[in-house]
Amino acid sequence: MSLLIFFIATTIILLLYRYIYFHHIIGVDSGVEDYNLENKVFIITGASSGIGQYTAEICYRQGGIVILANRDENKTEKIIKEIKEKYPKSNGRLIFISLDLCNFKSVVNFVKEFHLLNLQLDVLICNAGLNTEDSFTKDGYDKIIQTNVLGHHLLIKLLKNDLENTKNSRIVIVTSIAHKMYLFKNDLNNNFNFLDYIKYPNKKWNNFINVIHTTKQYALSKVLNIYQCIYFSREFENVIVNCCHPGHIKSQITTTAIPWYYYLFFGVAVNLFFKNVKQGSQNTLYLALSEKISNISGKYFDNCQVTEPSNYAQDEKLMKDAMKTCNLIVEPYLRI
């Protein structure tokens, strides 16, 4: 009897995993990796690993001009060399320009260097992300929020004219389903102020466990990414702006970004249930390239389909308050 129960339980578990694997882990094929991208110009932040690197590879392979916006020049140059060796027949271009999203002046300098290339801008992919830092930037803001939100906010605003002057240009913002982990209810009951959570993140929470603090900051940053998507889709003329959840990915952010003792337990789930980088890049590529969304803007995508984000992520008042705060923070750097 016990053997029969074991057999039945094992069968159920395997069937359940098979369903999850084929319907949620593998995801869908974007159908855009063979597009001709000759003379198309892409800026990809965080293109030194994971989704950003894979997206850069595909855009270059198909003839695109790809700006790899990364911090580490040596690492990026090695990646550029590897990609060129992998696709020797490509007539695309790979260009490194230094970008540190944790430094507003670095963002300004990046845009200045980009303008020296005299290129149009077809697609801006805001991919770079951070999820484990419990510290502040030199500019005085929470490191997760500045990397994931404020740095990109300034970058987008500085590139507004470039994007609006290019026909059918696009902005892709990589957010996450983790945005659903953030609940504003208690915060709203305490005279919620976005600046408190961006500049002084410990002011109201008083969490003694850093992992709780950083998880909440990361989830908040992903809500703010969705707000950015909605906001810029309205602010920019003739620019398609969408955001996406890439899926749970086996990448640097889920393997090396957490302490090794967490990974002993977390690693099992990563290897069983997370997408590989190619699978996880399909949403980003779809939003960057697909002709099927040429009239869709301001939406949140998962598995290459429009999906409803959390109610809070669609709250008009919260969105306007958050974007007003972000605008006030980056506004001084728009005049440099």
CSV table of C-alpha atoms in Angstrom, one decimal:
chain,number,residue,atom,x,y,z
A,1,MET,CA,0.0,0.0,0.0
A,2,SER,CA,2.8,2.4,1.0
A,3,LEU,CA,4.6,1.7,-2.3
A,4,LEU,CA,1.4,2.5,-4.3
A,5,ILE,CA,0.9,5.8,-2.4
A,6,PHE,CA,4.5,6.7,-3.2
A,7,PHE,CA,4.0,5.8,-6.9
A,8,ILE,CA,0.8,7.9,-7.1
A,9,ALA,CA,2.4,10.9,-5.3
A,10,THR,CA,5.5,10.8,-7.4
A,11,THR,CA,3.4,10.6,-10.6
A,12,ILE,CA,1.3,13.6,-9.5
A,13,ILE,CA,4.4,15.6,-8.6
A,14,LEU,CA,6.0,14.8,-12.0
A,15,LEU,CA,2.9,15.7,-13.9
A,16,LEU,CA,2.6,19.0,-12.0
A,17,TYR,CA,6.2,19.9,-12.7
A,18,ARG,CA,5.7,19.0,-16.4
A,19,TYR,CA,2.8,21.4,-16.5
A,20,ILE,CA,4.7,24.2,-14.8
A,21,TYR,CA,7.7,23.6,-16.9
A,22,PHE,CA,6.0,23.8,-20.3
A,23,HIS,CA,3.4,26.5,-19.4
A,24,HIS,CA,5.3,28.8,-17.1
A,25,ILE,CA,9.1,28.1,-17.2
A,26,ILE,CA,9.8,27.7,-20.9
A,27,GLY,CA,7.3,30.5,-21.7
A,28,VAL,CA,6.7,31.6,-25.3
A,29,ASP,CA,9.0,32.3,-28.3
A,30,SER,CA,8.9,36.0,-29.2
A,31,GLY,CA,9.2,35.2,-32.9
A,32,VAL,CA,11.4,38.2,-33.5
A,33,GLU,CA,15.0,36.8,-33.3
A,34,ASP,CA,15.3,36.6,-37.1
A,35,TYR,CA,14.2,40.2,-37.8
A,36,ASN,CA,16.5,42.3,-40.0
A,37,LEU,CA,17.9,45.0,-37.7
A,38,GLU,CA,20.3,46.6,-40.1
A,39,ASN,CA,21.0,50.3,-39.1
A,40,LYS,CA,18.7,50.1,-36.1
A,41,VAL,CA,20.2,51.6,-33.0
A,42,PHE,CA,19.8,50.1,-29.5
A,43,ILE,CA,20.9,51.3,-26.1
A,44,ILE,CA,20.8,48.5,-23.5
A,45,THR,CA,21.6,49.1,-19.9
A,46,GLY,CA,23.0,46.2,-17.9
A,47,ALA,CA,24.3,44.5,-21.0
A,48,SER,CA,27.2,42.7,-19.4
A,49,SER,CA,25.3,39.6,-18.3
A,50,GLY,CA,21.9,37.8,-18.4
A,51,ILE,CA,19.0,39.2,-20.4
A,52,GLY,CA,20.9,42.4,-21.3
A,53,GLN,CA,23.8,40.5,-22.8
A,54,TYR,CA,21.6,38.0,-24.7
A,55,THR,CA,19.5,40.9,-26.1
A,56,ALA,CA,22.7,42.6,-27.2
A,57,GLU,CA,23.9,39.5,-28.9
A,58,ILE,CA,20.6,39.0,-30.9
A,59,CYS,CA,20.4,42.7,-31.9
A,60,TYR,CA,24.1,42.6,-33.1
A,61,ARG,CA,23.7,39.3,-34.9
A,62,GLN,CA,20.8,40.7,-36.9
A,63,GLY,CA,22.8,43.8,-38.0
A,64,GLY,CA,21.9,46.3,-35.3
A,65,ILE,CA,24.1,49.0,-33.8
A,66,VAL,CA,24.2,48.2,-30.1
A,67,ILE,CA,25.3,50.5,-27.3
A,68,LEU,CA,26.3,48.5,-24.3
A,69,ALA,CA,25.6,50.8,-21.3
A,70,ASN,CA,27.6,49.2,-18.5
A,71,ARG,CA,29.9,50.2,-15.6
A,72,ASP,CA,32.7,47.7,-16.1
A,73,GLU,CA,34.7,48.6,-19.3
A,74,ASN,CA,37.1,45.6,-19.1
A,75,LYS,CA,34.2,43.1,-18.7
A,76,THR,CA,32.3,44.7,-21.5
A,77,GLU,CA,35.2,44.7,-23.9
A,78,LYS,CA,35.6,40.9,-23.3
A,79,ILE,CA,31.9,40.4,-23.9
A,80,ILE,CA,32.1,42.4,-27.2
A,81,LYS,CA,35.1,40.3,-28.3
A,82,GLU,CA,33.2,37.1,-27.5
A,83,ILE,CA,30.0,38.2,-29.3
A,84,LYS,CA,32.0,39.2,-32.4
A,85,GLU,CA,33.8,35.9,-32.5
A,86,LYS,CA,30.5,34.1,-32.1
A,87,TYR,CA,28.9,36.0,-35.0
A,88,PRO,CA,31.8,36.8,-37.4
A,89,LYS,CA,29.4,37.4,-40.4
A,90,SER,CA,27.4,40.1,-38.7
A,91,ASN,CA,27.6,43.6,-40.1
A,92,GLY,CA,26.3,45.2,-36.9
A,93,ARG,CA,28.3,47.3,-34.4
A,94,LEU,CA,28.9,46.9,-30.7
A,95,ILE,CA,29.9,50.1,-28.8
A,96,PHE,CA,30.7,50.4,-25.1
A,97,ILE,CA,29.8,53.6,-23.3
A,98,SER,CA,30.3,53.8,-19.5
A,99,LEU,CA,27.1,54.2,-17.5
A,100,ASP,CA,26.7,54.0,-13.7
A,101,LEU,CA,23.0,54.4,-12.9
A,102,CYS,CA,24.0,55.1,-9.2
A,103,ASN,CA,25.6,58.3,-10.3
A,104,PHE,CA,23.5,61.0,-12.0
A,105,LYS,CA,26.5,62.7,-13.5
A,106,SER,CA,27.5,59.4,-15.1
A,107,VAL,CA,24.1,59.3,-16.7
A,108,VAL,CA,24.5,62.8,-18.1
A,109,ASN,CA,28.0,62.0,-19.4
A,110,PHE,CA,26.7,58.8,-21.0
A,111,VAL,CA,24.1,60.8,-23.0
A,112,LYS,CA,26.8,63.3,-24.0
A,113,GLU,CA,29.0,60.5,-25.3
A,114,PHE,CA,26.1,58.9,-27.2
A,115,HIS,CA,25.3,62.2,-28.9
A,116,LEU,CA,28.9,62.4,-30.1
A,117,LEU,CA,28.2,59.3,-32.2
A,118,ASN,CA,25.6,61.2,-34.3
A,119,LEU,CA,23.3,58.2,-34.3
A,120,GLN,CA,19.5,58.0,-34.2
A,121,LEU,CA,17.9,56.0,-31.4
A,122,ASP,CA,15.4,53.3,-32.2
A,123,VAL,CA,15.1,51.4,-29.0
A,124,LEU,CA,16.1,52.1,-25.4
A,125,ILE,CA,16.0,49.0,-23.2
A,126,CYS,CA,16.1,49.8,-19.5
A,127,ASN,CA,17.3,46.4,-18.3
A,128,ALA,CA,19.9,47.0,-15.5
A,129,GLY,CA,18.7,46.1,-12.1
A,130,LEU,CA,19.8,45.5,-8.5
A,131,ASN,CA,18.0,43.6,-5.8
A,132,THR,CA,20.3,43.0,-2.8
A,133,GLU,CA,22.1,46.3,-1.9
A,134,ASP,CA,21.2,47.8,1.5
A,135,SER,CA,23.1,51.1,1.1
A,136,PHE,CA,23.0,54.6,-0.3
A,137,THR,CA,24.5,56.1,-3.4
A,138,LYS,CA,26.9,59.1,-3.6
A,139,ASP,CA,23.8,61.1,-4.6
A,140,GLY,CA,22.2,60.2,-1.3
A,141,TYR,CA,19.5,57.8,-2.5
A,142,ASP,CA,18.7,54.2,-1.8
A,143,LYS,CA,20.9,52.2,-4.1
A,144,ILE,CA,18.2,49.8,-5.3
A,145,ILE,CA,15.9,52.6,-6.1
A,146,GLN,CA,18.5,54.8,-7.9
A,147,THR,CA,19.7,51.8,-10.0
A,148,ASN,CA,16.4,50.4,-10.9
A,149,VAL,CA,14.3,53.7,-11.1
A,150,LEU,CA,16.0,57.1,-10.7
A,151,GLY,CA,19.0,56.5,-13.0
A,152,HIS,CA,16.7,55.2,-15.7
A,153,HIS,CA,14.3,58.0,-15.2
A,154,LEU,CA,17.0,60.6,-15.9
A,155,LEU,CA,18.3,58.6,-18.8
A,156,ILE,CA,14.9,58.4,-20.4
A,157,LYS,CA,14.2,62.1,-20.0
A,158,LEU,CA,17.7,63.1,-21.4
A,159,LEU,CA,17.0,60.9,-24.5
A,160,LYS,CA,13.5,62.2,-25.1
A,161,ASN,CA,14.4,64.2,-28.2
A,162,ASP,CA,16.4,61.3,-29.7
A,163,LEU,CA,13.5,59.0,-29.3
A,164,GLU,CA,10.8,61.4,-30.5
A,165,ASN,CA,12.9,62.3,-33.6
A,166,THR,CA,13.1,58.6,-34.6
A,167,LYS,CA,10.1,57.1,-36.3
A,168,ASN,CA,8.6,54.0,-34.5
A,169,SER,CA,11.0,54.3,-31.6
A,170,ARG,CA,10.5,52.3,-28.4
A,171,ILE,CA,11.3,52.2,-24.7
A,172,VAL,CA,11.3,48.8,-23.0
A,173,ILE,CA,11.4,48.8,-19.2
A,174,VAL,CA,12.2,45.5,-17.5
A,175,THR,CA,10.1,45.3,-14.3
A,176,SER,CA,9.1,42.1,-12.4
A,177,ILE,CA,6.2,40.2,-11.0
A,178,ALA,CA,7.9,41.0,-7.7
A,179,HIS,CA,6.0,44.3,-7.9
A,180,LYS,CA,3.0,42.3,-6.5
A,181,MET,CA,4.9,41.7,-3.3
A,182,TYR,CA,4.6,45.4,-2.4
A,183,LEU,CA,1.5,46.4,-0.6
A,184,PHE,CA,0.8,50.1,0.0
A,185,LYS,CA,-2.1,49.7,2.4
A,186,ASN,CA,-0.2,50.3,5.7
A,187,ASP,CA,2.0,53.0,4.1
A,188,LEU,CA,-1.0,54.9,2.9
A,189,ASN,CA,-2.5,54.9,6.4
A,190,ASN,CA,0.7,56.6,7.6
A,191,ASN,CA,0.7,59.7,5.4
A,192,PHE,CA,2.7,57.9,2.7
A,193,ASN,CA,5.5,60.0,1.1
A,194,PHE,CA,7.6,58.5,-1.7
A,195,LEU,CA,10.6,60.6,-0.8
A,196,ASP,CA,10.8,58.8,2.6
A,197,TYR,CA,11.2,55.5,0.8
A,198,ILE,CA,13.6,56.8,-1.8
A,199,LYS,CA,15.9,59.0,0.2
A,200,TYR,CA,15.3,57.7,3.7
A,201,PRO,CA,14.2,54.1,3.3
A,202,ASN,CA,14.6,53.1,7.0
A,203,LYS,CA,12.7,56.0,8.3
A,204,LYS,CA,9.3,54.2,8.7
A,205,TRP,CA,10.1,50.5,8.5
A,206,ASN,CA,12.8,49.9,11.2
A,207,ASN,CA,13.4,46.4,9.9
A,208,PHE,CA,16.2,44.6,11.7
A,209,ILE,CA,16.5,42.0,9.0
A,210,ASN,CA,18.2,43.4,6.0
A,211,VAL,CA,16.8,40.9,3.6
A,212,ILE,CA,13.3,42.0,4.4
A,213,HIS,CA,14.3,45.6,3.9
A,214,THR,CA,16.0,45.0,0.5
A,215,THR,CA,13.1,42.8,-0.7
A,216,LYS,CA,10.6,45.5,0.0
A,217,GLN,CA,12.8,48.1,-1.7
A,218,TYR,CA,13.2,45.9,-4.7
A,219,ALA,CA,9.4,45.3,-4.9
A,220,LEU,CA,8.8,49.0,-4.6
A,221,SER,CA,11.3,49.7,-7.4
A,222,LYS,CA,9.4,47.3,-9.7
A,223,VAL,CA,6.1,49.1,-9.0
A,224,LEU,CA,7.8,52.4,-9.8
A,225,ASN,CA,9.0,50.8,-13.1
A,226,ILE,CA,5.4,50.2,-14.1
A,227,TYR,CA,4.5,53.8,-13.1
A,228,GLN,CA,7.4,55.0,-15.4
A,229,CYS,CA,5.9,52.9,-18.2
A,230,ILE,CA,2.5,54.5,-17.9
A,231,TYR,CA,3.9,58.0,-17.3
A,232,PHE,CA,6.3,58.1,-20.3
A,233,SER,CA,3.8,56.5,-22.6
A,234,ARG,CA,1.7,59.6,-22.1
A,235,GLU,CA,4.5,62.1,-21.9
A,236,PHE,CA,6.3,61.1,-25.1
A,237,GLU,CA,4.9,61.7,-28.6
A,238,ASN,CA,5.1,58.8,-31.1
A,239,VAL,CA,7.2,56.6,-28.8
A,240,ILE,CA,6.0,53.1,-27.8
A,241,VAL,CA,6.7,52.5,-24.1
A,242,ASN,CA,6.0,49.1,-22.5
A,243,CYS,CA,7.3,47.1,-19.6
A,244,CYS,CA,7.6,43.4,-18.9
A,245,HIS,CA,8.2,40.7,-16.3
A,246,PRO,CA,10.9,38.6,-17.9
A,247,GLY,CA,10.1,35.5,-15.8
A,248,HIS,CA,12.1,34.0,-13.0
A,249,ILE,CA,15.6,33.8,-14.6
A,250,LYS,CA,18.8,31.8,-13.9
A,251,SER,CA,21.0,34.8,-14.1
A,252,GLN,CA,23.6,36.8,-12.1
A,253,ILE,CA,20.8,38.6,-10.2
A,254,THR,CA,19.5,35.2,-8.8
A,255,THR,CA,22.8,33.3,-8.4
A,256,THR,CA,25.6,35.5,-7.4
A,257,ALA,CA,23.6,38.4,-5.9
A,258,ILE,CA,22.5,36.4,-2.8
A,259,PRO,CA,24.7,35.0,0.0
A,260,TRP,CA,25.9,31.5,-0.6
A,261,TYR,CA,24.1,30.1,2.4
A,262,TYR,CA,20.8,31.3,1.0
A,263,TYR,CA,21.6,29.8,-2.4
A,264,LEU,CA,22.1,26.4,-0.8
A,265,PHE,CA,18.3,26.3,-0.4
A,266,PHE,CA,17.3,28.7,-3.1
A,267,GLY,CA,19.5,27.0,-5.7
A,268,VAL,CA,17.2,24.0,-5.9
A,269,ALA,CA,14.2,26.2,-6.9
A,270,VAL,CA,16.4,28.2,-9.3
A,271,ASN,CA,17.5,25.1,-11.2
A,272,LEU,CA,14.1,23.4,-11.3
A,273,PHE,CA,11.7,26.3,-11.9
A,274,PHE,CA,13.6,29.3,-13.4
A,275,LYS,CA,14.0,30.1,-17.0
A,276,ASN,CA,17.3,30.2,-18.8
A,277,VAL,CA,18.5,33.5,-20.1
A,278,LYS,CA,17.3,32.9,-23.7
A,279,GLN,CA,13.8,32.1,-22.4
A,280,GLY,CA,13.8,35.0,-20.1
A,281,SER,CA,14.9,37.4,-22.9
A,282,GLN,CA,11.8,36.7,-25.1
A,283,ASN,CA,9.6,39.4,-23.5
A,284,THR,CA,12.3,42.1,-23.8
A,285,LEU,CA,13.0,41.2,-27.4
A,286,TYR,CA,9.2,41.1,-28.2
A,287,LEU,CA,8.6,44.5,-26.8
A,288,ALA,CA,11.7,45.9,-28.6
A,289,LEU,CA,11.1,44.4,-32.0
A,290,SER,CA,7.6,42.9,-32.6
A,291,GLU,CA,5.4,44.5,-35.2
A,292,LYS,CA,2.4,43.2,-33.4
A,293,ILE,CA,2.6,45.8,-30.7
A,294,SER,CA,3.2,48.9,-32.9
A,295,ASN,CA,-0.1,50.4,-31.6
A,296,ILE,CA,0.2,49.2,-27.9
A,297,SER,CA,1.8,51.5,-25.3
A,298,GLY,CA,1.8,51.9,-21.5
A,299,LYS,CA,1.2,48.2,-20.9
A,300,TYR,CA,2.7,45.5,-18.7
A,301,PHE,CA,3.6,42.2,-20.5
A,302,ASP,CA,4.2,38.7,-19.4
A,303,ASN,CA,4.9,35.8,-21.8
A,304,CYS,CA,4.6,38.3,-24.7
A,305,GLN,CA,1.0,39.1,-23.7
A,306,VAL,CA,-0.6,42.2,-22.1
A,307,THR,CA,-1.2,41.3,-18.5
A,308,GLU,CA,-2.8,43.1,-15.6
A,309,PRO,CA,-0.3,44.3,-12.9
A,310,SER,CA,-1.4,44.7,-9.3
A,311,ASN,CA,-4.1,47.2,-8.4
A,312,TYR,CA,-1.5,49.4,-6.7
A,313,ALA,CA,0.6,49.5,-9.9
A,314,GLN,CA,-2.5,50.9,-11.7
A,315,ASP,CA,-3.3,53.5,-9.1
A,316,GLU,CA,-3.5,56.9,-10.8
A,317,LYS,CA,-2.8,59.0,-7.7
A,318,LEU,CA,0.1,56.9,-6.6
A,319,MET,CA,1.6,57.0,-10.1
A,320,LYS,CA,1.3,60.7,-10.4
A,321,ASP,CA,2.8,61.3,-6.9
A,322,ALA,CA,5.7,58.9,-7.6
A,323,MET,CA,6.5,60.4,-11.0
A,324,LYS,CA,6.4,63.9,-9.5
A,325,THR,CA,8.9,62.9,-6.9
A,326,CYS,CA,11.2,61.3,-9.6
A,327,ASN,CA,10.9,64.4,-11.8
A,328,LEU,CA,11.9,66.7,-8.9
A,329,ILE,CA,14.9,64.5,-8.1
A,330,VAL,CA,16.4,64.4,-11.6
A,331,GLU,CA,15.3,67.9,-12.8
A,332,PRO,CA,18.6,69.6,-11.8
A,333,TYR,CA,20.6,67.2,-14.0
A,334,LEU,CA,18.5,68.0,-17.1
A,335,ARG,CA,20.2,71.4,-17.3
A,336,ILE,CA,23.8,70.2,-17.1
